[in-house]
Coordinates of C-alpha atoms and ligand atoms in Angstrom, one line a residue:
M182 CA 75.0 63.0 110.7
G183 CA 78.3 60.9 110.9
P184 CA 78.8 57.5 112.4
I185 CA 77.6 57.0 116.0
P186 CA 80.4 56.5 118.5
S187 CA 80.2 53.1 120.2
Y188 CA 81.2 54.1 123.8
G189 CA 78.7 53.1 126.4
A190 CA 76.6 50.7 124.0
G191 CA 74.8 48.2 126.0
S192 CA 74.9 50.0 129.3
H193 CA 72.1 51.5 131.2
V194 CA 71.7 55.3 132.4
L195 CA 68.9 56.6 134.5
L196 CA 67.6 60.2 133.9
F197 CA 65.6 62.1 136.5
P198 CA 64.7 65.5 135.5
F199 CA 63.2 68.2 137.8
M200 CA 59.4 68.7 137.1
S201 CA 59.3 71.9 134.9
K202 CA 59.5 72.1 131.2
G203 CA 62.9 73.9 131.0
H204 CA 64.5 71.3 133.1
T205 CA 62.7 68.3 131.4
V206 CA 63.2 69.2 127.7
P207 CA 67.1 69.1 127.8
L208 CA 67.1 65.7 129.5
I209 CA 64.6 64.3 127.0
H210 CA 67.2 65.4 124.3
L211 CA 69.9 63.6 126.4
A212 CA 67.9 60.5 126.4
Q213 CA 67.6 60.6 122.6
I214 CA 71.3 61.2 122.2
L215 CA 72.1 58.1 124.6
L216 CA 69.6 55.9 122.9
R217 CA 71.2 56.4 119.6
R218 CA 74.3 55.1 121.1
S219 CA 72.4 52.0 122.0
I220 CA 72.5 52.8 125.6
S221 CA 69.5 51.7 127.6
V222 CA 67.7 54.7 129.2
T223 CA 65.3 54.8 132.1
V224 CA 63.6 58.2 132.6
V225 CA 61.9 58.8 135.9
T226 CA 58.8 61.1 136.0
T227 CA 55.5 61.5 137.8
P228 CA 52.0 60.6 136.7
A229 CA 50.9 64.2 135.6
N230 CA 54.2 64.4 133.6
H231 CA 53.9 61.0 132.0
S232 CA 52.0 62.0 128.9
F233 CA 54.5 64.8 128.0
M234 CA 57.4 62.4 128.5
A235 CA 55.8 59.6 126.5
E236 CA 55.0 62.0 123.6
S237 CA 58.4 63.3 123.7
L238 CA 60.0 60.0 123.6
N239 CA 57.6 58.3 121.3
G240 CA 59.1 55.9 118.9
T241 CA 62.1 55.3 121.1
V242 CA 62.7 52.3 123.5
A243 CA 63.3 54.5 126.6
S244 CA 61.6 53.1 129.7
I245 CA 59.6 55.7 131.4
V246 CA 58.9 55.0 135.2
T247 CA 56.4 57.1 137.1
L248 CA 56.7 57.6 140.8
P249 CA 53.9 59.1 142.9
F250 CA 54.3 62.9 143.4
P251 CA 54.0 63.7 147.2
T252 CA 51.1 65.8 148.6
A253 CA 52.0 69.2 150.0
T254 CA 49.9 71.8 151.9
N255 CA 49.7 74.5 149.4
I256 CA 50.1 72.5 146.1
P257 CA 46.9 71.7 144.4
A258 CA 46.3 68.0 143.8
G259 CA 47.5 67.2 140.3
V260 CA 50.0 70.0 140.0
E261 CA 53.3 68.1 139.4
S262 CA 55.1 70.7 137.2
T263 CA 56.2 74.3 138.3
D264 CA 54.6 75.8 135.2
K265 CA 51.4 74.6 136.7
L266 CA 51.7 76.2 139.9
P267 CA 49.1 78.9 140.7
S268 CA 51.9 81.4 141.1
M269 CA 55.8 81.3 140.7
G270 CA 56.0 83.1 144.0
L271 CA 59.0 81.7 145.9
P272 CA 57.3 80.1 148.8
L273 CA 55.3 78.0 146.7
F274 CA 58.2 77.2 144.4
Y275 CA 60.4 76.0 147.5
E276 CA 57.4 74.1 148.9
F277 CA 57.2 72.2 145.7
S278 CA 60.7 71.5 145.5
T279 CA 61.2 70.5 148.9
A280 CA 58.1 68.1 148.6
T281 CA 59.9 66.1 145.9
S282 CA 62.3 64.7 148.5
A283 CA 59.3 62.6 149.9
M284 CA 59.8 60.6 146.7
Q285 CA 63.1 59.3 148.0
P286 CA 61.8 55.8 149.4
H287 CA 59.9 55.2 145.9
F288 CA 63.2 56.3 144.1
E289 CA 65.1 53.7 146.0
Q290 CA 62.8 51.0 145.7
L291 CA 63.1 51.5 142.0
L292 CA 66.9 51.5 142.0
E293 CA 66.7 48.2 143.8
T294 CA 64.9 46.6 141.0
L295 CA 66.6 48.2 137.9
V296 CA 68.2 45.8 135.5
P297 CA 70.8 45.9 134.0
R298 CA 72.8 47.6 136.5
V299 CA 72.6 51.4 136.1
S300 CA 76.3 52.8 135.1
F301 CA 75.3 56.4 136.1
M302 CA 72.4 58.6 136.9
V303 CA 71.9 62.2 135.7
T304 CA 69.4 63.8 138.2
D305 CA 68.5 67.5 138.3
G306 CA 70.4 69.9 140.7
F307 CA 67.2 70.8 142.3
L308 CA 66.6 67.0 143.3
W309 CA 69.7 67.2 145.7
W310 CA 68.3 64.5 147.7
T311 CA 69.0 61.9 144.9
L312 CA 72.7 62.1 145.9
H313 CA 71.9 60.1 149.1
S314 CA 70.2 57.4 147.1
A315 CA 73.0 57.5 144.6
K316 CA 75.5 57.0 147.3
K317 CA 73.6 54.1 149.0
F318 CA 73.4 52.2 145.8
R319 CA 76.9 53.1 144.7
I320 CA 75.9 54.7 141.5
P321 CA 77.7 57.8 140.2
R322 CA 75.5 60.9 140.1
L323 CA 75.9 63.5 137.5
V324 CA 74.1 66.7 138.3
Y325 CA 72.2 68.3 135.6
F326 CA 73.0 72.0 135.7
G327 CA 70.8 74.0 133.4
M328 CA 73.1 77.0 133.4
S329 CA 75.7 78.4 131.1
C330 CA 79.2 78.3 132.4
Y331 CA 79.2 82.1 132.0
S332 CA 76.4 82.3 134.7
T333 CA 77.8 79.7 136.9
S334 CA 81.4 81.6 136.8
L335 CA 79.9 84.9 137.5
C336 CA 77.9 83.5 140.4
M337 CA 81.0 81.7 141.9
E338 CA 83.1 84.9 141.4
A339 CA 80.6 87.1 142.8
R340 CA 80.1 85.0 145.9
S341 CA 83.8 84.4 146.5
S342 CA 84.8 88.1 146.0
K343 CA 81.7 89.1 148.4
I344 CA 80.5 91.6 146.0
L345 CA 77.0 90.5 146.7
S346 CA 77.2 91.3 150.3
G347 CA 79.3 94.4 149.9
P348 CA 78.3 98.0 150.5
Q349 CA 77.7 98.8 146.7
P350 CA 74.4 100.1 145.8
D351 CA 72.2 97.5 144.0
H352 CA 72.2 99.3 140.7
E353 CA 75.9 100.5 140.5
L354 CA 78.2 98.7 138.1
V355 CA 80.7 96.6 139.9
E356 CA 83.9 94.8 138.4
L357 CA 84.8 91.1 139.0
T358 CA 88.6 90.8 139.5
R359 CA 88.9 87.7 137.5
F360 CA 86.6 89.1 134.6
P361 CA 87.7 92.7 134.6
W362 CA 86.0 93.1 131.1
I363 CA 82.5 92.4 132.5
R364 CA 80.7 95.0 134.6
L365 CA 77.4 94.2 136.2
C366 CA 75.2 95.1 139.2
K367 CA 74.0 93.2 142.2
V368 CA 70.5 93.2 140.6
D369 CA 71.9 91.1 137.7
F370 CA 71.7 88.3 140.4
D371 CA 68.5 86.8 141.6
F372 CA 67.4 88.4 144.9
E373 CA 67.3 84.9 146.6
Y374 CA 70.9 84.5 145.5
R375 CA 71.9 87.8 146.9
N376 CA 70.0 87.3 150.1
P377 CA 72.6 86.4 152.7
D378 CA 70.0 85.5 155.5
P379 CA 70.6 81.7 156.3
N380 CA 67.2 81.3 157.7
T381 CA 65.3 81.9 154.4
P382 CA 64.0 78.8 152.5
G383 CA 65.7 80.1 149.4
F384 CA 69.1 80.2 151.3
V385 CA 68.6 76.6 152.7
F386 CA 67.5 75.2 149.3
N387 CA 70.5 76.8 147.4
M388 CA 72.9 75.5 150.1
K389 CA 71.5 71.9 149.7
I390 CA 72.0 72.1 146.0
I391 CA 75.5 73.4 146.3
E392 CA 76.6 71.0 149.0
S393 CA 75.1 67.8 147.3
T394 CA 76.5 69.0 143.9
R395 CA 80.0 69.1 145.5
E396 CA 79.7 65.5 146.7
S397 CA 78.6 64.3 143.3
Y398 CA 80.4 62.4 140.6
G399 CA 80.1 65.3 138.1
I400 CA 78.2 68.2 136.4
L401 CA 76.5 67.8 133.2
V402 CA 76.5 71.2 131.4
N403 CA 74.1 72.0 128.4
S404 CA 76.8 74.3 126.5
F405 CA 79.5 73.8 124.1
Y406 CA 83.3 74.9 124.5
E407 CA 83.4 77.1 121.4
L408 CA 80.7 79.4 122.7
E409 CA 82.1 80.3 126.0
P410 CA 85.7 78.9 126.2
T411 CA 86.9 81.4 128.9
F412 CA 84.2 80.2 131.2
V413 CA 84.3 76.5 130.4
D414 CA 87.9 76.7 131.3
Y415 CA 87.1 78.7 134.5
V416 CA 84.5 76.2 135.6
S417 CA 86.8 73.3 134.9
K418 CA 89.5 74.8 136.9
E419 CA 87.5 76.2 139.9
C420 CA 84.4 74.1 140.1
S421 CA 84.3 70.7 141.8
P422 CA 83.3 68.1 141.0
K423 CA 84.2 67.9 137.2
S424 CA 82.1 69.5 134.6
W425 CA 81.2 67.8 131.3
C426 CA 80.1 70.1 128.6
V427 CA 78.0 68.0 126.3
G428 CA 75.7 70.4 124.5
P429 CA 73.7 71.9 122.8
L430 CA 71.6 68.9 123.7
C431 CA 68.7 70.3 121.6
L432 CA 70.7 69.1 118.6
A433 CA 69.3 65.7 119.4
E434 CA 66.3 66.5 117.4
W435 CA 67.7 68.9 114.9
T436 CA 66.2 67.6 111.7
R437 CA 63.6 69.5 110.1
K438 CA 60.1 67.9 110.5
V439 CA 58.5 66.7 107.2
Y440 CA 54.9 66.6 106.7
E441 CA 54.7 64.3 103.8
G442 CA 52.0 62.4 102.0
G443 CA 49.9 65.4 101.7
D444 CA 48.7 65.0 105.5
E445 CA 48.4 68.8 105.9
K446 CA 46.3 68.2 109.0
E447 CA 49.2 67.3 111.1
K448 CA 51.0 70.5 110.3
P449 CA 50.4 73.0 112.9
R450 CA 48.7 76.3 111.7
W451 CA 51.7 78.4 112.9
V452 CA 54.0 76.4 110.7
T453 CA 51.7 77.0 107.6
W454 CA 51.6 80.7 108.6
L455 CA 55.4 80.7 108.7
D456 CA 55.5 79.1 105.3
Q457 CA 53.4 81.7 103.8
R458 CA 55.7 84.4 105.2
L459 CA 58.5 82.6 103.6
E460 CA 56.7 82.8 100.2
E461 CA 56.2 86.5 100.7
K462 CA 59.9 86.7 101.7
S463 CA 59.1 88.6 104.9
S464 CA 61.1 87.8 107.8
V465 CA 59.6 87.0 111.1
L466 CA 60.3 87.8 114.8
Y467 CA 59.5 85.0 117.1
A468 CA 58.2 86.1 120.7
A469 CA 58.1 83.8 123.6
F470 CA 59.0 84.0 127.2
G471 CA 59.3 80.3 128.1
S472 CA 57.1 78.1 130.3
Q473 CA 57.3 79.9 133.7
A474 CA 57.3 83.6 133.2
E475 CA 54.8 86.0 134.8
I476 CA 54.3 89.3 133.2
S477 CA 52.1 92.1 134.3
R478 CA 49.0 93.2 132.5
E479 CA 50.7 96.6 132.1
Q480 CA 53.9 95.2 130.8
L481 CA 52.0 92.7 128.4
E482 CA 50.2 95.8 126.8
E483 CA 53.4 97.6 126.1
I484 CA 54.7 94.5 124.4
A485 CA 51.6 94.2 122.3
K486 CA 51.9 97.8 121.3
G487 CA 55.6 97.6 120.7
L488 CA 55.3 94.7 118.4
E489 CA 52.4 96.3 116.5
E490 CA 54.1 99.6 116.0
S491 CA 57.4 98.1 115.0
K492 CA 55.7 96.9 111.7
V493 CA 57.8 93.6 111.8
S494 CA 56.1 90.2 111.2
F495 CA 55.7 88.4 114.3
L496 CA 54.7 85.1 115.8
W497 CA 54.0 85.5 119.6
V498 CA 53.5 82.5 121.9
I499 CA 51.4 83.6 124.9
R500 CA 51.3 80.6 127.2
K501 CA 49.3 81.8 130.2
E502 CA 45.6 81.9 129.5
E503 CA 45.3 84.8 132.0
W504 CA 47.4 86.9 129.8
G505 CA 44.7 89.1 128.1
L506 CA 45.6 91.4 125.0
P507 CA 44.0 94.8 124.3
D508 CA 40.6 94.5 122.8
G509 CA 40.7 93.8 119.0
Y510 CA 44.4 93.3 119.0
E511 CA 44.7 90.0 117.1
E512 CA 42.2 91.3 114.3
R513 CA 44.2 94.4 114.0
V514 CA 47.5 92.8 113.5
K515 CA 46.4 89.7 111.7
D516 CA 48.0 90.6 108.4
R517 CA 51.5 90.4 110.0
G518 CA 51.1 88.9 113.4
I519 CA 49.8 85.7 114.9
V520 CA 49.3 85.0 118.6
I521 CA 49.4 81.3 119.8
R522 CA 48.2 80.1 123.0
E523 CA 49.2 76.4 122.7
W524 CA 52.3 74.5 123.3
V525 CA 54.5 74.7 120.3
D526 CA 57.6 72.9 119.0
Q527 CA 59.9 75.9 119.6
R528 CA 62.9 74.4 117.9
E529 CA 60.8 73.8 114.8
I530 CA 59.9 77.5 114.8
L531 CA 63.4 78.7 115.3
M532 CA 64.6 76.5 112.5
H533 CA 62.0 77.9 110.1
E534 CA 63.8 79.9 107.2
S535 CA 61.5 82.7 107.8
V536 CA 62.5 83.3 111.3
E537 CA 65.1 86.0 111.7
G538 CA 64.8 87.2 115.3
F539 CA 63.8 85.8 118.6
L540 CA 62.4 88.1 121.3
S541 CA 63.2 85.8 124.4
H542 CA 63.2 85.9 128.1
C543 CA 66.8 84.3 127.6
G544 CA 65.9 81.0 129.7
W545 CA 69.1 79.0 129.0
N546 CA 67.4 76.4 126.8
S547 CA 65.9 79.3 124.6
V548 CA 69.3 80.8 124.2
M549 CA 71.0 77.4 123.2
E550 CA 68.1 76.7 120.8
S551 CA 68.4 80.3 119.1
V552 CA 72.2 79.9 118.8
T553 CA 71.9 76.4 117.3
A554 CA 69.3 77.8 114.8
G555 CA 71.4 80.8 113.9
V556 CA 68.8 83.3 115.0
P557 CA 69.9 86.5 116.7
I558 CA 68.1 87.3 120.2
V559 CA 66.2 90.4 121.5
G560 CA 66.9 89.6 125.2
W561 CA 64.2 90.5 127.7
P562 CA 65.2 88.6 130.9
I563 CA 62.5 88.2 133.5
M564 CA 63.7 86.1 136.4
A565 CA 66.4 83.7 137.8
E566 CA 69.7 83.9 136.1
Q567 CA 68.2 85.1 132.9
F568 CA 69.7 88.5 133.4
L569 CA 73.1 87.1 133.3
N570 CA 72.3 85.1 130.1
A571 CA 71.0 88.3 128.4
R572 CA 74.3 89.9 129.4
M573 CA 76.1 87.1 128.0
V574 CA 74.2 87.1 124.8
E575 CA 74.8 90.9 124.3
E576 CA 78.3 91.6 125.7
E577 CA 80.2 88.3 125.6
V578 CA 78.9 86.1 122.6
K579 CA 77.4 89.1 120.6
V580 CA 74.5 87.4 119.2
G581 CA 71.8 89.7 120.5
L582 CA 70.7 92.9 122.3
R583 CA 68.8 93.5 125.5
V584 CA 65.7 95.6 125.1
E585 CA 66.1 99.0 126.3
T586 CA 64.3 99.7 129.6
C587 CA 62.6 102.8 130.4
D588 CA 65.2 103.9 132.9
G589 CA 68.2 102.0 131.6
S590 CA 68.2 99.8 134.7
V591 CA 68.6 95.8 134.6
R592 CA 65.3 95.1 135.7
G593 CA 63.3 98.1 134.6
F594 CA 59.9 98.5 132.9
V595 CA 60.0 98.1 129.1
K596 CA 58.1 100.7 127.2
R597 CA 56.8 100.2 123.7
E598 CA 59.6 102.7 122.4
G599 CA 62.3 100.7 123.8
L600 CA 61.0 97.5 122.5
K601 CA 60.3 98.9 119.1
K602 CA 63.9 100.3 119.0
T603 CA 65.6 97.2 119.9
V604 CA 63.4 95.0 117.7
K605 CA 64.0 97.1 114.6
E606 CA 67.8 97.2 115.3
V607 CA 67.9 93.5 115.3
M608 CA 65.5 92.6 112.6
E609 CA 66.6 95.5 110.1
G610 CA 69.6 97.4 111.3
V611 CA 73.2 97.1 110.5
K612 CA 73.9 95.8 114.0
G613 CA 71.3 93.0 113.3
K614 CA 73.4 92.0 110.3
K615 CA 76.4 91.6 112.3
L616 CA 74.5 89.7 115.0
R617 CA 73.2 87.4 112.3
E618 CA 76.5 86.5 110.9
K619 CA 77.9 85.9 114.2
V620 CA 75.2 83.6 115.3
R621 CA 75.3 81.7 112.1
E622 CA 79.0 81.0 112.7
L623 CA 78.2 79.7 116.1
A624 CA 75.3 77.6 114.9
E625 CA 77.9 75.8 112.6
M626 CA 80.3 75.6 115.5
A627 CA 77.4 73.9 117.6
K628 CA 76.9 71.3 115.0
L629 CA 80.5 70.4 114.7
A630 CA 80.9 70.2 118.5
T631 CA 78.3 67.5 118.6
Q632 CA 79.7 65.4 115.7
E633 CA 82.4 62.9 116.1
G634 CA 85.7 64.6 116.8
G635 CA 84.0 67.7 118.1
S636 CA 84.3 69.1 121.6
S637 CA 81.0 68.0 123.1
C638 CA 81.0 64.5 121.4
S639 CA 84.5 64.0 122.8
T640 CA 83.5 65.0 126.3
L641 CA 80.5 62.7 126.2
N642 CA 82.8 59.9 125.0
S643 CA 85.2 60.3 127.8
L644 CA 82.3 60.4 130.2
L645 CA 80.8 57.1 128.9
H646 CA 84.4 55.6 128.7
Q647 CA 84.9 56.5 132.4
T648 CA 81.5 55.4 133.7
C649 CA 80.1 52.5 131.5
Ligands
UDP2199 N1 59.2 75.1 124.9 C1 58.5 74.5 123.9 N2 57.2 75.0 123.5 C2 56.6 76.1 124.3 C3 57.3 76.6 125.5 C4 58.5 76.1 125.6 O1 59.0 73.9 123.2 O2 55.4 76.5 123.8 C5 60.4 74.6 125.2 C6 61.6 75.5 124.8 O3 61.9 75.2 123.5 C7 62.7 75.2 125.9 C8 61.9 75.0 127.2 O4 60.6 74.7 126.7 O5 63.4 74.0 125.5 C9 61.9 76.3 128.0 O6 63.1 76.4 128.6 P1 63.8 77.8 128.9 O7 65.0 77.7 129.6 O8 64.0 78.5 127.5 O9 62.8 78.6 129.7 P2 61.9 78.4 131.1 O10 60.7 77.8 130.5 O11 62.8 77.3 131.9 O12 61.7 79.7 131.7
UDP2200 N1 70.8 80.6 141.0 C1 69.8 81.4 140.9 N2 69.9 82.6 140.5 C2 71.1 83.2 140.4 C3 72.3 82.6 140.6 C4 72.1 81.1 141.0 O1 68.6 81.0 140.9 O2 71.1 84.4 140.0 C5 70.7 79.3 141.5 C6 71.2 78.3 140.4 O3 70.1 77.9 139.6 C7 71.6 77.2 141.3 C8 72.1 77.8 142.6 O4 71.5 78.9 142.6 O5 70.5 76.3 141.5 C9 73.5 77.8 142.9 O6 74.3 78.2 141.8 P1 75.8 78.4 141.7 O7 76.3 78.4 140.3 O8 76.2 79.6 142.5 O9 76.3 77.1 142.4 P2 77.9 76.9 142.8 O10 78.6 76.7 141.4 O11 78.5 78.0 143.5 O12 78.0 75.5 143.5

């Protein structure tokens, strides 16, 4: 790592992530980046999320403040993160997100007492109400936007060209005038996003996000210019307020962990397992679907069989306890496959030399982490804007392939044959080789972007120059 730029040194920044892992992890990385520049950082969280935050920021001087999480009718006590919700069904998600606005008085009490004065705050798009507090205290608010510029651009174009409310059938390919080389269907977009009924909680919530974003100081994007120049340019031109592309944020902790001093106990067993695969020179497919995804039992069984029959080595993270596997499965695959049910350090796995492919739901953080690690993606989107991300991965950036669904549709069921075919293509095929070359080039570009003189570093410098 080169010299650390001095912009912003001595100033104070407040970060307030939304309570889900995918929204929290990147802001923890931002905290680390700012701290390295001698900027004081206050991170706002809630009691049940404190330990995750404290562990992640262990060894830093970040100050972590907890505000009480509000009670809400259908949210069980102690559930303060969307990955802990009994279901990701939208009514519960909206109740959870809406409940956060009751934190506003506590948040404002905090703003009154914070010293030194906060130069700017970065708060999640979902915490739209923080804009009002920011205005009251005359603190610039940057909105953390956990989407690629590609997805943002397509959402904006789709909305302004009215294709989402047009007469085309849901599954028919349509063309976006501004991006004629991209063909997509209505079902590439989230149902809530397509639904034009202004009385639904989803519509109301999205409008609040959009309106409060427009009135904010800027948007902070976890991407880098070289990855998606056309779309960064589009967003810069068409989107208000100004966007600042400062990613990949995950590069904040991109040094290989060392388990030295013979303290093998500390090394997670899956890392030992990966080390063994490296010794055998066998390449591993890492399979994980983020912290939120819900997968049917039937679908899970097809994944299990597909991985088994593909004959590739795999490390599969199954997060939800209720995800059962076929009887005797783990024993049967144990020579080449390992199933993990704990929280893993995903960046550490992706960085391991034996990992040569990532079967991923294409959550934006996972895509950025895979690109940064130079690992090609087998895309299997599940919800939200993951379908757009998967399209981007395959068609635009060309660092992966989407799994073949049984009927070829965007949201179709995936059978073991389709999974097997795509996995083999990426892990062993000629296409896979091309994807690997491309993703490794981009990984280098990502590193350069975050170093002094690189695009993301310069963008962060100019943001700090303007605000601190
Ligand atoms: N993650 C992790 N360990 C896990 C599960 C997830 O480190 O066991 C991290 C992952 O690296 C990523 C984030 O959690 O940074 C998940 O974000 P993503 O956008 O990929 O998916 P989401 O969980 O939001 O669907
Ligand atoms: N969104 C979503 N699914 C989609 C598209 C968007 O959940 O398929 C959400 C997105 O996460 C964001 C909100 O809708 O919170 C508004 O996104 P958009 O990019 O359209 O905002 P705009 O740039 O138009 O203000």
